[in-house]
Coordinates of C-alpha atoms in Angstrom, one line a residue:
M1 CA 114.6 95.6 96.8
K2 CA 114.7 92.6 94.5
V3 CA 112.7 92.8 91.3
T4 CA 111.9 90.6 88.4
I5 CA 111.0 92.3 85.1
L6 CA 109.1 90.6 82.3
A7 CA 108.7 92.1 78.9
N8 CA 108.1 91.5 75.2
Y9 CA 110.1 93.2 72.5
E10 CA 108.4 95.3 69.8
P11 CA 109.2 94.3 66.2
H12 CA 111.8 97.1 65.7
A13 CA 113.6 96.0 68.9
A14 CA 113.6 92.4 67.9
K15 CA 115.2 93.5 64.7
G16 CA 117.9 95.2 66.8
L17 CA 118.5 91.9 68.7
I18 CA 119.0 90.1 65.4
Q19 CA 121.5 92.8 64.3
G20 CA 123.5 92.2 67.5
S21 CA 122.3 94.8 70.0
D22 CA 123.9 93.9 73.4
R23 CA 120.8 94.0 75.6
E24 CA 122.7 92.6 78.7
A25 CA 125.0 95.6 78.7
A26 CA 122.2 98.0 78.1
I27 CA 120.0 96.5 80.9
K28 CA 123.0 96.5 83.3
T29 CA 123.6 100.1 82.6
V30 CA 120.0 101.2 83.1
F31 CA 119.9 99.3 86.5
E32 CA 123.2 101.1 87.6
S33 CA 121.8 104.5 86.5
V34 CA 119.2 104.2 89.3
G35 CA 121.6 102.8 91.9
G36 CA 120.6 99.2 91.2
K37 CA 122.3 96.1 90.0
M38 CA 121.2 93.6 87.4
A39 CA 121.6 90.0 88.7
G40 CA 120.6 88.1 85.5
I41 CA 118.8 88.1 82.2
M42 CA 117.1 85.3 80.3
F43 CA 115.6 85.4 76.9
T44 CA 112.6 83.1 77.0
R45 CA 110.1 81.3 74.8
G46 CA 106.5 81.7 75.9
A47 CA 104.5 84.5 77.3
Y48 CA 107.5 86.9 77.6
D49 CA 110.6 87.4 75.5
V50 CA 112.9 88.5 78.3
V51 CA 113.1 88.0 82.1
V52 CA 115.4 90.2 84.1
N53 CA 116.3 89.8 87.8
G54 CA 117.9 92.6 89.7
E55 CA 118.0 94.9 92.7
V56 CA 117.0 98.5 93.0
P57 CA 117.3 100.8 96.1
D58 CA 113.5 101.4 96.4
Q59 CA 110.2 101.4 94.7
A60 CA 110.7 104.8 93.1
A61 CA 113.9 103.6 91.4
G62 CA 112.3 100.5 90.1
M63 CA 109.3 102.3 88.7
G64 CA 111.5 105.0 87.2
L65 CA 113.6 102.4 85.5
A66 CA 110.4 100.7 84.2
L67 CA 108.9 104.0 83.0
A68 CA 112.0 104.9 81.1
V69 CA 112.1 101.5 79.3
R70 CA 108.4 101.7 78.6
A71 CA 108.7 105.2 77.2
S72 CA 111.4 104.0 74.8
G73 CA 108.7 102.2 72.8
S74 CA 111.0 99.1 72.5
V75 CA 108.9 96.8 74.8
T76 CA 105.3 95.9 75.5
D77 CA 103.7 94.0 78.3
L78 CA 106.3 95.2 80.8
V79 CA 105.6 93.8 84.2
V80 CA 107.6 94.6 87.4
L81 CA 107.4 92.1 90.2
E82 CA 108.7 93.2 93.6
E83 CA 109.9 90.8 96.2
L84 CA 107.8 91.0 99.4
D85 CA 108.7 90.5 103.0
M86 CA 106.1 87.8 103.8
K87 CA 106.6 88.1 107.6
A88 CA 105.6 91.8 107.4
V89 CA 102.7 91.0 105.0
L90 CA 101.4 88.2 107.3
A91 CA 101.7 90.5 110.4
A92 CA 99.6 93.1 108.6
A93 CA 97.1 90.5 107.3
N94 CA 96.6 89.1 110.9
K95 CA 95.9 92.7 112.2
A96 CA 93.4 93.3 109.4
A97 CA 91.8 89.9 109.8
R98 CA 91.1 90.6 113.5
V99 CA 89.0 93.7 112.7
Y100 CA 87.6 93.1 109.2
K101 CA 83.9 92.5 109.1
P102 CA 82.7 91.0 105.8
A103 CA 79.5 92.2 104.2
G104 CA 76.3 90.2 104.8

């Protein structure tokens, strides 16, 4: 399952970045610890400090990875976006649309 993770660094973590903490290596290691693979990392200017793309075996692995990072206290506003299979989503939406009756 492909994921994109967005996050902001807490001040103490930003200080670690300035002091040379290798976040790419750390993020690669945490992805591998849950059976996944980091595809890329970008440090960004704007709403988020960092954007990470990768793959994890399943939703539990992705959420476990995110929970561990969140629990570290080094990031805030951590968002995990999961890639969807739009064909499957549209198939389910079409089934639901056929039977759904709106209020009123």
